[in-house]
PDB file of C-alpha atoms in Angstrom:
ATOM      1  CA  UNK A  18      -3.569   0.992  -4.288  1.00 50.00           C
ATOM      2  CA  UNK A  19      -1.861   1.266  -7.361  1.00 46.00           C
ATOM      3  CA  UNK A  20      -4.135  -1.771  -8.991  1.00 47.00           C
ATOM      4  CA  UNK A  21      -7.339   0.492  -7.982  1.00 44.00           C
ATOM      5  CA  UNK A  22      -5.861   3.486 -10.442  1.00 50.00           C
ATOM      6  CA  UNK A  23      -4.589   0.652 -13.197  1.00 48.00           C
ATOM      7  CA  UNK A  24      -1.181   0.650 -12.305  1.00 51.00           C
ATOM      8  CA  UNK A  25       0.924  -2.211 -12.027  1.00 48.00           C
ATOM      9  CA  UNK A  26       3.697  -2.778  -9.142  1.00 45.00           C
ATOM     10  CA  UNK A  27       6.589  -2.891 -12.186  1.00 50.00           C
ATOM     11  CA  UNK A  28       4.796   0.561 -13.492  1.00 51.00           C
ATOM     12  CA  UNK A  29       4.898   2.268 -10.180  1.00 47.00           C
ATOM     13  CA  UNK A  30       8.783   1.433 -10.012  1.00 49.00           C
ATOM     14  CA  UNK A  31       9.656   2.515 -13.304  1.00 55.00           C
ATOM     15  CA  UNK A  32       7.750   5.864 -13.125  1.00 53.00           C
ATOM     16  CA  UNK A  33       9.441   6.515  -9.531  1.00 51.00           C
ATOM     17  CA  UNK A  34      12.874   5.182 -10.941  1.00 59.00           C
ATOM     18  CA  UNK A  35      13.202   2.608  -8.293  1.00 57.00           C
ATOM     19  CA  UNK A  36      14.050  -0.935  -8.273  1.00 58.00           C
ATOM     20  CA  UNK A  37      12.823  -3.244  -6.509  1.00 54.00           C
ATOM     21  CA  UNK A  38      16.179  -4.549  -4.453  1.00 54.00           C
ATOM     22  CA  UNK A  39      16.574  -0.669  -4.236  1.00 53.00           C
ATOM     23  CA  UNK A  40      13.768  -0.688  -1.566  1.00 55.00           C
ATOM     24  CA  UNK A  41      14.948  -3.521   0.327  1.00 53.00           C
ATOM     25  CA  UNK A  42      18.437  -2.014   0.413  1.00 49.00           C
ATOM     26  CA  UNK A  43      17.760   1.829   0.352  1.00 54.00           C
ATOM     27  CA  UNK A  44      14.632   1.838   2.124  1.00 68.00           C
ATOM     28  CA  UNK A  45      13.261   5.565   3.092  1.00 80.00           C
ATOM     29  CA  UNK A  46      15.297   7.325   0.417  1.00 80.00           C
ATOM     30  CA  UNK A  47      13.226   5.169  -2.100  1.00 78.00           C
ATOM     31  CA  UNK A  48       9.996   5.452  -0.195  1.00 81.00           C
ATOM     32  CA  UNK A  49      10.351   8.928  -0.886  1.00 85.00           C
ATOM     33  CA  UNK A  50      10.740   8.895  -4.315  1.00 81.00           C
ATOM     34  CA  UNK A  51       8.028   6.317  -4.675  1.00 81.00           C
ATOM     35  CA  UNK A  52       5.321   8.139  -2.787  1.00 82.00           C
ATOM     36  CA  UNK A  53       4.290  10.809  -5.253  1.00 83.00           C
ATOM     37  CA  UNK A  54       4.290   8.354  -7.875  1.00 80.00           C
ATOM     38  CA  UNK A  55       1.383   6.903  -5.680  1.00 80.00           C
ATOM     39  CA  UNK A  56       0.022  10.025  -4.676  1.00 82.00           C
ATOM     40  CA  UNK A  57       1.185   9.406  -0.992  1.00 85.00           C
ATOM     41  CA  UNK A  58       3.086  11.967   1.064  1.00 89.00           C
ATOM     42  CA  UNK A  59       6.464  10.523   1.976  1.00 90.00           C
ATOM     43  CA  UNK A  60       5.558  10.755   5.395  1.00 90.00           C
ATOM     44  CA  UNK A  61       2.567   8.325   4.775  1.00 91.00           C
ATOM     45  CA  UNK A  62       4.530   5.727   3.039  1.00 87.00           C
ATOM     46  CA  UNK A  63       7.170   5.599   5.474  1.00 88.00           C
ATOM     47  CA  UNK A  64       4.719   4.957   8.377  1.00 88.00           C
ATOM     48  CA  UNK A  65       3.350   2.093   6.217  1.00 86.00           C
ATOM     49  CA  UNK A  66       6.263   0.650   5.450  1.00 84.00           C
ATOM     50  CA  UNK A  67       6.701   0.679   9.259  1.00 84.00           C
ATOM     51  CA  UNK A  68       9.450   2.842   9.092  1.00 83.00           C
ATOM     52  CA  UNK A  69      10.816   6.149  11.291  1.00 84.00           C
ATOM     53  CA  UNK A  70       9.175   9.120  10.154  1.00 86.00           C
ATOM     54  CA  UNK A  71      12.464  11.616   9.800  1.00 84.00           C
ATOM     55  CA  UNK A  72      12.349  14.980  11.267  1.00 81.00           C
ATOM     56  CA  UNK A  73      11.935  16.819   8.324  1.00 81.00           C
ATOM     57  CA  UNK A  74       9.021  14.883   7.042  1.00 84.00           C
ATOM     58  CA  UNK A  75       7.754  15.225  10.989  1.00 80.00           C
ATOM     59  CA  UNK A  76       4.609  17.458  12.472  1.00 78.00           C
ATOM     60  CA  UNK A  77       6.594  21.292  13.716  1.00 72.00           C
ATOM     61  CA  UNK A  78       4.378  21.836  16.512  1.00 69.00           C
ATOM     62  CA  UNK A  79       2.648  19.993  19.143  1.00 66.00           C
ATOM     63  CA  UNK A  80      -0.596  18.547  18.566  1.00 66.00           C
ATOM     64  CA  UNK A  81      -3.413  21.292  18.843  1.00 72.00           C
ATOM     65  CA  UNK A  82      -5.640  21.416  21.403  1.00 74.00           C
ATOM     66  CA  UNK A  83      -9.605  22.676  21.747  1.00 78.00           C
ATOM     67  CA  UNK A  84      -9.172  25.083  19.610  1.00 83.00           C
ATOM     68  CA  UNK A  85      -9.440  22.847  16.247  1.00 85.00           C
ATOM     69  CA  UNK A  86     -12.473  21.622  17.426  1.00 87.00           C
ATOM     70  CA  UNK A  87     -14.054  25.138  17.574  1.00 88.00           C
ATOM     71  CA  UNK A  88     -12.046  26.153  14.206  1.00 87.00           C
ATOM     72  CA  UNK A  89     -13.462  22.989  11.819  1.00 90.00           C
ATOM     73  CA  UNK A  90     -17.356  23.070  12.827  1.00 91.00           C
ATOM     74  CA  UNK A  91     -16.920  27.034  12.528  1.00 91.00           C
ATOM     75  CA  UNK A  92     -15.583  26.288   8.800  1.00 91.00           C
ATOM     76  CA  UNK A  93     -18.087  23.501   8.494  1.00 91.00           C
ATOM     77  CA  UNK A  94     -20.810  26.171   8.723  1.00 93.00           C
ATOM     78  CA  UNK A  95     -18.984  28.118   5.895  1.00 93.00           C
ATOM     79  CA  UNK A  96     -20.353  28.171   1.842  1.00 94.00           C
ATOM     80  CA  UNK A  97     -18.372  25.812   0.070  1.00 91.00           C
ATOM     81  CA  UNK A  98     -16.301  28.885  -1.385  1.00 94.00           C
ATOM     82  CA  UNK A  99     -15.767  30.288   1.991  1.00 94.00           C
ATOM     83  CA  UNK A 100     -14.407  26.912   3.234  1.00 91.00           C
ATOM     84  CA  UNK A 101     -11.831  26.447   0.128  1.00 92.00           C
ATOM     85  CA  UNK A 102     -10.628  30.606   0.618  1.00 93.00           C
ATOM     86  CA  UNK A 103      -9.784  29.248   4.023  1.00 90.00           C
ATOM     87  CA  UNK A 104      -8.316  25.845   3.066  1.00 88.00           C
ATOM     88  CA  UNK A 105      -5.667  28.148   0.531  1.00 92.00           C
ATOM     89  CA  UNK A 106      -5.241  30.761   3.086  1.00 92.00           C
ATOM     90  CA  UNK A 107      -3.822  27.999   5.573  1.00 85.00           C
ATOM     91  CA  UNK A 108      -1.822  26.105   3.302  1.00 84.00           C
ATOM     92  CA  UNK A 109      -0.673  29.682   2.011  1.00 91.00           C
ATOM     93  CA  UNK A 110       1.009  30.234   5.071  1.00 85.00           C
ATOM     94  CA  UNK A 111       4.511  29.950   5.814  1.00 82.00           C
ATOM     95  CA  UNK A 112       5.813  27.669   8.905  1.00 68.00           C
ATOM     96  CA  UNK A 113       7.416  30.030  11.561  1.00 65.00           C
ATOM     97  CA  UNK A 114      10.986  30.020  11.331  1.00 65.00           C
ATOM     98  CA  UNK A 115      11.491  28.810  14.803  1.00 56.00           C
ATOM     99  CA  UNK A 116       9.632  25.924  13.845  1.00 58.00           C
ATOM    100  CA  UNK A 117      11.323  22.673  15.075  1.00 61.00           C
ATOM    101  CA  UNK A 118       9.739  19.023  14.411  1.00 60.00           C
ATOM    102  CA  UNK A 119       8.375  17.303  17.507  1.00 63.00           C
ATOM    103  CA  UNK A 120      10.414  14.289  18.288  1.00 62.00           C
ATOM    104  CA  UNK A 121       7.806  11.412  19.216  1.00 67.00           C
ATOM    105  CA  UNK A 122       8.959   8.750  21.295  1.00 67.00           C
ATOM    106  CA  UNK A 123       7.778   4.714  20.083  1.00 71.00           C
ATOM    107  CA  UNK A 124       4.157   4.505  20.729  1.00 78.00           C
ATOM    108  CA  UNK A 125       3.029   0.729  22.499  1.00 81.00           C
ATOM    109  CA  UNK A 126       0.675  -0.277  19.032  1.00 88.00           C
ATOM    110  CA  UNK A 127       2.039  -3.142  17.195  1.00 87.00           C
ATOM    111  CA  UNK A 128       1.827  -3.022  13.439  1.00 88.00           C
ATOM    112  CA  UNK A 129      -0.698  -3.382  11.858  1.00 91.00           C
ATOM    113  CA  UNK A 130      -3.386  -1.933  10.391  1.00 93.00           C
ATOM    114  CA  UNK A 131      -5.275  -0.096  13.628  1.00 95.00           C
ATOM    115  CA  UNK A 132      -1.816   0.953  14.256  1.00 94.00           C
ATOM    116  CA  UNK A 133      -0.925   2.512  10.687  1.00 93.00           C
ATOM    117  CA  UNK A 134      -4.516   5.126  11.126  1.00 96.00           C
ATOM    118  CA  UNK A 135      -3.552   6.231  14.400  1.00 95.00           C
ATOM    119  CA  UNK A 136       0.077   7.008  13.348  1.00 93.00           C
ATOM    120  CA  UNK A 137      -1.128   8.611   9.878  1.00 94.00           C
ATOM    121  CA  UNK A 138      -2.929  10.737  12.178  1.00 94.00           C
ATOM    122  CA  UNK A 139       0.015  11.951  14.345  1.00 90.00           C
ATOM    123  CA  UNK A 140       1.480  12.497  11.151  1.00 88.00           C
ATOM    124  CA  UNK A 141      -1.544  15.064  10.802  1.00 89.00           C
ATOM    125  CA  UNK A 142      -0.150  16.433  14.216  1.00 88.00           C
ATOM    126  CA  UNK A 143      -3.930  15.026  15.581  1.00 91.00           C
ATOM    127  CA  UNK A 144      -3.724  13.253  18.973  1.00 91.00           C
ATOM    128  CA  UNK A 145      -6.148  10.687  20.096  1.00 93.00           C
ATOM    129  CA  UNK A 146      -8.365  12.930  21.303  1.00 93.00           C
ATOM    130  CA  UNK A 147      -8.307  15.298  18.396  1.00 93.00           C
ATOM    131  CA  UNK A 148      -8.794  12.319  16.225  1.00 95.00           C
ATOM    132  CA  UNK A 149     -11.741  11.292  17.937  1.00 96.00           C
ATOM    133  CA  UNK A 150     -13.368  14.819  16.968  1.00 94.00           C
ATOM    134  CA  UNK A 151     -12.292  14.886  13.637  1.00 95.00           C
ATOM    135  CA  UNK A 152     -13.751  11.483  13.309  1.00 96.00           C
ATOM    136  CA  UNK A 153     -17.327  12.710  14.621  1.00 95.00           C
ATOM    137  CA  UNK A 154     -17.015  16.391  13.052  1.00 94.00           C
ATOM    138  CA  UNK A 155     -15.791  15.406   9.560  1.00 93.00           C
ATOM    139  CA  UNK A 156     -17.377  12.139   9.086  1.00 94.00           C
ATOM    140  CA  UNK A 157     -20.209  12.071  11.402  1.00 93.00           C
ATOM    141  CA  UNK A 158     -19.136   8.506  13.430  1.00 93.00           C
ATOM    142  CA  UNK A 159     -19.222   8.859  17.075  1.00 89.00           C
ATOM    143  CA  UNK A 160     -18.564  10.789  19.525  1.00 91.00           C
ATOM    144  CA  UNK A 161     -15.847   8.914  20.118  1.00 94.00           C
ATOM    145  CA  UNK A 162     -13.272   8.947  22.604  1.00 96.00           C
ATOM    146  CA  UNK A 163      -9.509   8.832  22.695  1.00 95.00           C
ATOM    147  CA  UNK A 164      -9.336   5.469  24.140  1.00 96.00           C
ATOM    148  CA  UNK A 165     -11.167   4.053  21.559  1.00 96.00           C
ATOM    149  CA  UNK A 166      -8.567   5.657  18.864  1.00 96.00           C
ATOM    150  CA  UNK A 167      -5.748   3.810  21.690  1.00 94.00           C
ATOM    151  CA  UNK A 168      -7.710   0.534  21.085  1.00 95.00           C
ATOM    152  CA  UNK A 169      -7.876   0.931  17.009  1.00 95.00           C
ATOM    153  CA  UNK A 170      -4.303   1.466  17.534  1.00 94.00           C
ATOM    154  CA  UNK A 171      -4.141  -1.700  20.023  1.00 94.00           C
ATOM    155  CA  UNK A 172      -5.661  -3.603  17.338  1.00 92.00           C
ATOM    156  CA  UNK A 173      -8.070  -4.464  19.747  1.00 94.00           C
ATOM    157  CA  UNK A 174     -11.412  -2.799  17.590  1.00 93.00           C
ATOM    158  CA  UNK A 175     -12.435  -3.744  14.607  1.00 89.00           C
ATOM    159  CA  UNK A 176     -11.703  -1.381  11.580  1.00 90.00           C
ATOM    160  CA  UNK A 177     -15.222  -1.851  10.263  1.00 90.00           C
ATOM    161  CA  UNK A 178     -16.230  -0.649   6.789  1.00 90.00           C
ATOM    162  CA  UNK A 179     -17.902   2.730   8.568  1.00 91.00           C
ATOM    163  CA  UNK A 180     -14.829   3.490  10.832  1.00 94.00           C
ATOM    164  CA  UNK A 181     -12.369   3.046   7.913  1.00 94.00           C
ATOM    165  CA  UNK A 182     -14.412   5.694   6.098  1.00 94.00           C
ATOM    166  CA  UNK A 183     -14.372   7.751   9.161  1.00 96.00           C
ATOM    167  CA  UNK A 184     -10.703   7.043   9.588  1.00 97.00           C
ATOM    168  CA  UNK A 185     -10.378   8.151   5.495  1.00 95.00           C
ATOM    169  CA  UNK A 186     -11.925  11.131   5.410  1.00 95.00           C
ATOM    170  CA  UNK A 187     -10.013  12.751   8.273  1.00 95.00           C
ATOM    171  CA  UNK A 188      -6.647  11.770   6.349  1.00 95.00           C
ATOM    172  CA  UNK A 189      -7.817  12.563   3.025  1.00 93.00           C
ATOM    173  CA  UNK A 190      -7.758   9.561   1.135  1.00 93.00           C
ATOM    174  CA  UNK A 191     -10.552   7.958  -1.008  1.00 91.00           C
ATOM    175  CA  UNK A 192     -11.654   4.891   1.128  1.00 91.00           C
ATOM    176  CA  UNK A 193     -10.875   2.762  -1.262  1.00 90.00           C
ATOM    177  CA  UNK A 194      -7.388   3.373  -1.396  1.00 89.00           C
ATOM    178  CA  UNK A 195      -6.971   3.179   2.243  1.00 91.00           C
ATOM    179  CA  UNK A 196      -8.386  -0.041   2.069  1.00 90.00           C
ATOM    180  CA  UNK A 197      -6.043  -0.903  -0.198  1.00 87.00           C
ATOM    181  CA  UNK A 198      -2.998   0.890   1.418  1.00 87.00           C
ATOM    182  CA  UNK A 199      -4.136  -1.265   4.916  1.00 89.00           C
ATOM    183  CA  UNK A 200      -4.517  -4.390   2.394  1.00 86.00           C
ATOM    184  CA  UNK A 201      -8.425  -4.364   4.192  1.00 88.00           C
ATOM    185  CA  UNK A 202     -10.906  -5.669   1.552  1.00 87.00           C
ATOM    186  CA  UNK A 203     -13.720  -3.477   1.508  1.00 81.00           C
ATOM    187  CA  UNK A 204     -17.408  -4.790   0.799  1.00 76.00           C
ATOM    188  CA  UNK A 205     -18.569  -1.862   0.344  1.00 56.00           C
ATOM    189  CA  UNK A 206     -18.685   2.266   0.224  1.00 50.00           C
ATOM    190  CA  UNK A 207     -20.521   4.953   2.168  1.00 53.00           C
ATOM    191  CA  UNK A 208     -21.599   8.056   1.134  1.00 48.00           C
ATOM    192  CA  UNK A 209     -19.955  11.118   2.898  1.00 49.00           C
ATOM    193  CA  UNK A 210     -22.262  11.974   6.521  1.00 47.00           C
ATOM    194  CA  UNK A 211     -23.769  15.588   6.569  1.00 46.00           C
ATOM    195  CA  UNK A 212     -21.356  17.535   8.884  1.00 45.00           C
ATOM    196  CA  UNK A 213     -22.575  20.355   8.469  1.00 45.00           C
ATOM    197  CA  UNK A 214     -24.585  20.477  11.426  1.00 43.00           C
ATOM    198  CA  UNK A 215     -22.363  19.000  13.690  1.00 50.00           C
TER     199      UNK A 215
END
C-alpha cells in the first residue's frame, strides 16, 4: 500500500520509528506504531499481520442486529449534509462506561486473503450476516447471504475485482489499497453503485 501513496518500505519505518528486526521481535507493539504511518487502524494491521486483536483495540459490544440495516438505508435516503451531521454525531459519542470488549473465540478461516475481509469486518463489530447487508446496501453487490461471507472467509469464493470493491467500501478503504493490503492485483476499478435507492 505504501508504494500506491509513493512511499517506500525503509520510509514507512523511519517515519513510524521502527526497525525492521523490531517487527519480527516486538511484533504488535510495532504494528501499532506503524499503522498510522500507513493510515491503518492498529486493529487492521494486526489482523493482517495475522495477529490477536487485543482487547483494547477489540469491538465493546456485540455485533448489532436488524436494526443497522433499517438505520444505514434510512441515512442513505439523507442529503449528503444530513448524512455527515449524523456520521459526527455518532463518532461524537462517548462509549458507555460499562463498556467491555467482546472476547471472540478463533474463527475456522485459514489465512489468507478471504479470511483477512471477514475478520476486518468483525473488527467493524459486523457479523456475517450484517456484512452481507452492508455489502448490498453500501455497495450495491448482492443480496448476499452470510454463508457466502463464511465461504470468502473459507477461501472457497473468489475475491473478484467487484466483490473486493464491495468488500472496500464497507471497511472504508480505497480499493486500491485493499488490493494492495491483500497483495490482490487489481485489473481494474469500479465506480461507486447508486445506494441510494436501496
Amino acid at each position: 500500500m505504501s508504494k500506491s501513496r509513493g512511499q517506500t518500505f525503509d520510509s514507512v519505518l523511519r517515519a513510524a520509528e521502527v526497525d525492521q528486526s523490531e517487527i519480527e521481535v516486538a511484533g504488535p507493539s510495532a504494528l501499532r506504531r506503524l499503522a498510522p504511518v500507513l493510515g491503518v487502524h492498529p486493529a487492521d494491521l494486526l489482523v493482517l499481520a495475522g495477529l490477536d486483536v487485543p482487547s483494547d483495540l477489540a469491538p465493546c459490544a456485540a455485533p448489532v442486529g436488524s436494526i443497522l440495516d433499517h438505520l444505514v438505508k434510512t441515512a442513505l435516503r439523507l442529503p449528503v449534509e444530513q448524512r455527515e451531521h449524523l456520521l459526527g454525531a455518532a463518532r461524537s459519542m462517548p462509549l458507555p462506561e460499562s463498556a467491555a470488549p467482546i472476547v471472540r473465540g478463533r474463527d475456522p478461516f485459514p489465512y489468507g486473503p478471504g479470511a483477512v475481509i471477514v475478520r476486518l469486518l468483525r473488527n467493524r463489530n459486523l457479523d456475517s450476516l450484517n456484512s452481507a447487508k452492508m455489502v448490498y446496501r453500501l455497495a450495491g453487490i448482492g443480496p448476499l447471504s452470510a454463508a457466502t461471507i463464511n465461504v470468502v472467509g473459507l477461501g472457497r469464493k473468489e475475491l473478484d475485482p467487484q466483490l473486493l470493491f464491495a468488500f472496500a467500501t464497507v471497511l472504508s478503504y480505497r480499493v486500491e489499497d485493499l488490493a494492495a493490503l491483500l497483495d490482490i492485483e487489481l485489473p481494474q476499478t469500479f465506480p461507486p453503485a447508486d445506494t441510494a435507492s436501496r
